PDB file of C-alpha atoms in Angstrom:
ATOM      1  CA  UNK A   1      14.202   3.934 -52.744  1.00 69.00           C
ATOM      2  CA  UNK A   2      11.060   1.816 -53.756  1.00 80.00           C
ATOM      3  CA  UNK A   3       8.075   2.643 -52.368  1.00 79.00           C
ATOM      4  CA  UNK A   4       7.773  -0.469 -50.216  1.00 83.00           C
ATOM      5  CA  UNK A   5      11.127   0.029 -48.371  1.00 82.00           C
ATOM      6  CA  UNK A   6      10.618   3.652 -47.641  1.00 87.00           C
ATOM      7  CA  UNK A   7       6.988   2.193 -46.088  1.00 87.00           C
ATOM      8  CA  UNK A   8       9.260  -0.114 -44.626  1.00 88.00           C
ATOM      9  CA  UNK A   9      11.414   1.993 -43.020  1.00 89.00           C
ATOM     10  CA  UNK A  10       8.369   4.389 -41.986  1.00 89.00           C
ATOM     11  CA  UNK A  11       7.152   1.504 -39.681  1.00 88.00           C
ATOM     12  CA  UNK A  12      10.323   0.570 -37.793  1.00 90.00           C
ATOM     13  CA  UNK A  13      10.364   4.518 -37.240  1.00 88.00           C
ATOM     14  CA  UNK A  14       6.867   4.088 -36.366  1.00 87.00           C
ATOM     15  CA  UNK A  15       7.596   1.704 -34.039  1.00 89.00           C
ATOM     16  CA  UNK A  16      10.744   2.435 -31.891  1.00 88.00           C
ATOM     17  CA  UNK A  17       8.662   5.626 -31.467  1.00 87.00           C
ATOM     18  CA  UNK A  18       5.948   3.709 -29.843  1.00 84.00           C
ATOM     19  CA  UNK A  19       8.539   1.830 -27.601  1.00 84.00           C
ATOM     20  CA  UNK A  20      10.227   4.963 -26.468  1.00 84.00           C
ATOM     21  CA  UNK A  21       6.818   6.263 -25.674  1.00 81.00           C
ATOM     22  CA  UNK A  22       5.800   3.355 -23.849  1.00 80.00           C
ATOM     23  CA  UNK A  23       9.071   3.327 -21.772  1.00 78.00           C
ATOM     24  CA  UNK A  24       8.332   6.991 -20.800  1.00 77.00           C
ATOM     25  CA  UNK A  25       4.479   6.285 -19.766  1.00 74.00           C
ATOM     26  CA  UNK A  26       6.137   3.414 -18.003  1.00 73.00           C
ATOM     27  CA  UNK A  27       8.147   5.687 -15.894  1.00 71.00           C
ATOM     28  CA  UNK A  28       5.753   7.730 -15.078  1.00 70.00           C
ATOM     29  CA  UNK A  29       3.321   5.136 -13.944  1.00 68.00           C
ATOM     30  CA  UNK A  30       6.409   3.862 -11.350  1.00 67.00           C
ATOM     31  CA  UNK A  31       6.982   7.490 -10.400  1.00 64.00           C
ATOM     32  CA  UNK A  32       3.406   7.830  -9.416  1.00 64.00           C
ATOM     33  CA  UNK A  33       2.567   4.431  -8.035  1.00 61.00           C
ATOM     34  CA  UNK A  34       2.151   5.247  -4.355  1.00 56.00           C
ATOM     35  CA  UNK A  35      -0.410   7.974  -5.729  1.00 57.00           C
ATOM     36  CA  UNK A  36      -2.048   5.170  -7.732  1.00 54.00           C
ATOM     37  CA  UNK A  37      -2.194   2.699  -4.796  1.00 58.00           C
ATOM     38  CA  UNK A  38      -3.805   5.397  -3.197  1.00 58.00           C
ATOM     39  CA  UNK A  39      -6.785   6.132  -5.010  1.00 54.00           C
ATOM     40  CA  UNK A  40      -7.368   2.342  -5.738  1.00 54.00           C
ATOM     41  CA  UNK A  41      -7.141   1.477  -2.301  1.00 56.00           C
ATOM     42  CA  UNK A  42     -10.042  -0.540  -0.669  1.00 48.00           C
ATOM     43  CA  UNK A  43     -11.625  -0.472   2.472  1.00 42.00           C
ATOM     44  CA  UNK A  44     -10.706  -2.969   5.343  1.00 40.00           C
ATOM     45  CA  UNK A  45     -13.359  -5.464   4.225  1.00 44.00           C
ATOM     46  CA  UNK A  46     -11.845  -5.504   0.652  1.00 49.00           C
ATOM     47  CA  UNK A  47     -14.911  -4.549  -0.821  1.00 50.00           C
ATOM     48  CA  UNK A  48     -15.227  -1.011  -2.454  1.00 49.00           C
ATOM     49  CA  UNK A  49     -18.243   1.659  -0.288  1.00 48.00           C
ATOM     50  CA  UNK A  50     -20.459   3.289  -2.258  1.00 46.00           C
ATOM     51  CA  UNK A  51     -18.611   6.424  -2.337  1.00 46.00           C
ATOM     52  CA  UNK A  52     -15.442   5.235  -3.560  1.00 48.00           C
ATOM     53  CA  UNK A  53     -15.745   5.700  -7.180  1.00 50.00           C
ATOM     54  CA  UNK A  54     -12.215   6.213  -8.939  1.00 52.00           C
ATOM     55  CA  UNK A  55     -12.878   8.586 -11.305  1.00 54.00           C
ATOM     56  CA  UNK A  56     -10.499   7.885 -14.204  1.00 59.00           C
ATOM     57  CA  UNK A  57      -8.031  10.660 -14.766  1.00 67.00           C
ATOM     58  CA  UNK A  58      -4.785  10.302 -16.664  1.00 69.00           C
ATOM     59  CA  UNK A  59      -2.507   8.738 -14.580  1.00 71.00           C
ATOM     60  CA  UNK A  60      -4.975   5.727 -13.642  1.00 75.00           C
ATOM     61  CA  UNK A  61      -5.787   5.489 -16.772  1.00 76.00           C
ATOM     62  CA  UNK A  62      -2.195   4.758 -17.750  1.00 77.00           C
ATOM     63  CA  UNK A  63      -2.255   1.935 -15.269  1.00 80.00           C
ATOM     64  CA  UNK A  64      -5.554   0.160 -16.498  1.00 84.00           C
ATOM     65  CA  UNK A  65      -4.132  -3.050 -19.198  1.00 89.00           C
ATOM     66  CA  UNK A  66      -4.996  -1.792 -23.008  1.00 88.00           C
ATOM     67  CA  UNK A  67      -8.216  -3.564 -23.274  1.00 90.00           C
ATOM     68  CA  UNK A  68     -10.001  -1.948 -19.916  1.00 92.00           C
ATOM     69  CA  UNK A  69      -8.241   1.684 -21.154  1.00 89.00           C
ATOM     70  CA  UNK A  70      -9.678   1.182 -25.037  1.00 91.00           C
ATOM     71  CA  UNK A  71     -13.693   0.931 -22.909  1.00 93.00           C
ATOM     72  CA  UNK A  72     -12.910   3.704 -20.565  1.00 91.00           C
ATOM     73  CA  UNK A  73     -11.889   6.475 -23.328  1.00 88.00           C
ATOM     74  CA  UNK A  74     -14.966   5.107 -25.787  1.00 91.00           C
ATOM     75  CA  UNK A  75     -17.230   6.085 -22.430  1.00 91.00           C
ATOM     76  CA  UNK A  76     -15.757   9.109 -22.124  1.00 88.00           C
ATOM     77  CA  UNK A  77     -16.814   9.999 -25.740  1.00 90.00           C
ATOM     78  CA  UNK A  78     -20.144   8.180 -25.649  1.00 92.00           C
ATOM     79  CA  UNK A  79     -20.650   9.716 -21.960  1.00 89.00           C
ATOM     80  CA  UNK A  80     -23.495   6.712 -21.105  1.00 93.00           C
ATOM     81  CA  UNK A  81     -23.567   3.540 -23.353  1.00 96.00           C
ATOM     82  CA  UNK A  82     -24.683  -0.043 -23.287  1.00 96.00           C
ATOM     83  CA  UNK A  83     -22.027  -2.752 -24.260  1.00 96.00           C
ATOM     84  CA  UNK A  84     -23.512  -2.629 -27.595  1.00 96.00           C
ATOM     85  CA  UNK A  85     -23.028   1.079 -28.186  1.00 96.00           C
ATOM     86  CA  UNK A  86     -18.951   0.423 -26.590  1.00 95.00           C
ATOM     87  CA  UNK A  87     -18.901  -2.390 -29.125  1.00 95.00           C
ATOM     88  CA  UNK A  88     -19.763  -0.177 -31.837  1.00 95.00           C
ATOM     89  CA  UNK A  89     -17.250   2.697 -30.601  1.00 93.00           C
ATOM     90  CA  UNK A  90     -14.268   0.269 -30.126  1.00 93.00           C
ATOM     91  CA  UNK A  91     -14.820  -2.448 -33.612  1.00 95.00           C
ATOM     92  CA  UNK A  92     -14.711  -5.191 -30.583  1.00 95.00           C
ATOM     93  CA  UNK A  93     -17.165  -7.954 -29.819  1.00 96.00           C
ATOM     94  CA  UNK A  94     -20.239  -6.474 -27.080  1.00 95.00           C
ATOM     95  CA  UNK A  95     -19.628  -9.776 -25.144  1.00 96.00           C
ATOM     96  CA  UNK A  96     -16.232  -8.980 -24.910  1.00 95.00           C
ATOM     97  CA  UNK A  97     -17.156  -4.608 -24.322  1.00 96.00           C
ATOM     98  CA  UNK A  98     -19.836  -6.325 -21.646  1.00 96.00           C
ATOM     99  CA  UNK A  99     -16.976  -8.163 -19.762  1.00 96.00           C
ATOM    100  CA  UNK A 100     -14.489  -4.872 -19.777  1.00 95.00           C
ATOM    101  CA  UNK A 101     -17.360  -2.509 -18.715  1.00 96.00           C
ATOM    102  CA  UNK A 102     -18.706  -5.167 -15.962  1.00 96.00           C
ATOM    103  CA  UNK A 103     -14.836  -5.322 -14.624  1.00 95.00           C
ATOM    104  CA  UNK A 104     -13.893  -1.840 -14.446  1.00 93.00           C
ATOM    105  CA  UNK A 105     -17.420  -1.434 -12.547  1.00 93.00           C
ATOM    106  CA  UNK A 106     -16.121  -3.860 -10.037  1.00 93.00           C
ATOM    107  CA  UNK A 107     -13.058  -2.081  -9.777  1.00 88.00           C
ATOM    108  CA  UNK A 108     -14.742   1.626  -9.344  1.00 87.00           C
ATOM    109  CA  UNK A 109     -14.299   3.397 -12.499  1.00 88.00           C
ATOM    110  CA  UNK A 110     -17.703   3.096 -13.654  1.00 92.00           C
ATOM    111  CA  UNK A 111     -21.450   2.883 -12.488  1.00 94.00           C
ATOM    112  CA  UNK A 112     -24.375   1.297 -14.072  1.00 95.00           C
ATOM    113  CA  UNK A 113     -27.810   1.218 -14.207  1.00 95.00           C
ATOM    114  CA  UNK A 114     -30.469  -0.558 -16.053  1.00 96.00           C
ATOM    115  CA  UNK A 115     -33.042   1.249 -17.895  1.00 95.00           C
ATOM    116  CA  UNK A 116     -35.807  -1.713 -19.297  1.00 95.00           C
ATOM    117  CA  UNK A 117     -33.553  -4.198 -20.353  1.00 94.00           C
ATOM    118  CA  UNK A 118     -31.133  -2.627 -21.729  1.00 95.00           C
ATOM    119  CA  UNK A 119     -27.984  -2.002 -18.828  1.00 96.00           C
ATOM    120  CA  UNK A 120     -25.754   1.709 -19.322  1.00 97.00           C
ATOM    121  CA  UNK A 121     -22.370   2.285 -18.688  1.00 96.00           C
ATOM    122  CA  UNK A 122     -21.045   5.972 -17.344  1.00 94.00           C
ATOM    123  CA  UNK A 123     -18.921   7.737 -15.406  1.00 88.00           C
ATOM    124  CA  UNK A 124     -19.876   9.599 -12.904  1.00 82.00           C
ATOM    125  CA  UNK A 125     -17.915  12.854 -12.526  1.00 73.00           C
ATOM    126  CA  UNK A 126     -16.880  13.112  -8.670  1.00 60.00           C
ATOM    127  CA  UNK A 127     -16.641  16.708  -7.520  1.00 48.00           C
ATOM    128  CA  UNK A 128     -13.230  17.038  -5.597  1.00 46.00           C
ATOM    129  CA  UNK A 129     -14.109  18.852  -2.186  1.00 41.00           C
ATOM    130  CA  UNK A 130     -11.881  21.441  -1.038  1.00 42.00           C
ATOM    131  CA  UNK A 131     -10.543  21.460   2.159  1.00 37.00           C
TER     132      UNK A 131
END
């Protein structure tokens, strides 16, 4: 076997692995969509309060599209970070690391303050009370 078709051959491997993996996180995400729901849920006024940050935690972060996801793990590793410093982590564009980090703020996963003029990105870790 040359050593482009055995490449070849590694990358369909490669890839029906990825499918079958993706079918699986799939079926998870439908298994645990009413827990999802859930935690994204708004208040009556459709606007999010000031104490209901999502924190991210596996299973929401299975349900964020791959662009939003590919910000929120490069956070977690940079732990506070301007759009530049995302841009950096993730080889994309800061305009487009601004946009990503600006949405998932809107949708609760992250906070942000300015410091100067320079704006940072985190999330905050949310201590789960027990009852």
């Amino acid at each position: 076997m040359t050593p482009t078709k055995n490449l070849e051959s590694l990358l369909i491997k490669l890839i029906e692995e990825v499918k079958f993996a993706n079918k699986k996180l799939d079926l998870i995400i439908k298994q645990n969509h009413n827990k999802l729901t859930q935690k994204n849920k708004k208040t009556s006024n459709n606007k999010l309060t000031k104490d209901s940050l999502i924190v991210p935690d596996v299973l929401s972060l299975l349900s964020l599209p791959t662009h939003l996801r590919k910000t929120v793990i490069a956070l977690y590793k940079l732990e506070k970070a301007t759009a530049e410093d995302l841009s950096k982590e993730t080889k994309r564009q800061r305009a487009v690391e601004s946009a990503s980090a600006n949405q998932l703020t809107r949708m609760g996963y992250l906070k942000k303050f300015r410091q100067g003029h320079k704006v940072y990105f985190y999330i905050e870790q949310k201590q789960e009370e027990n009852k």
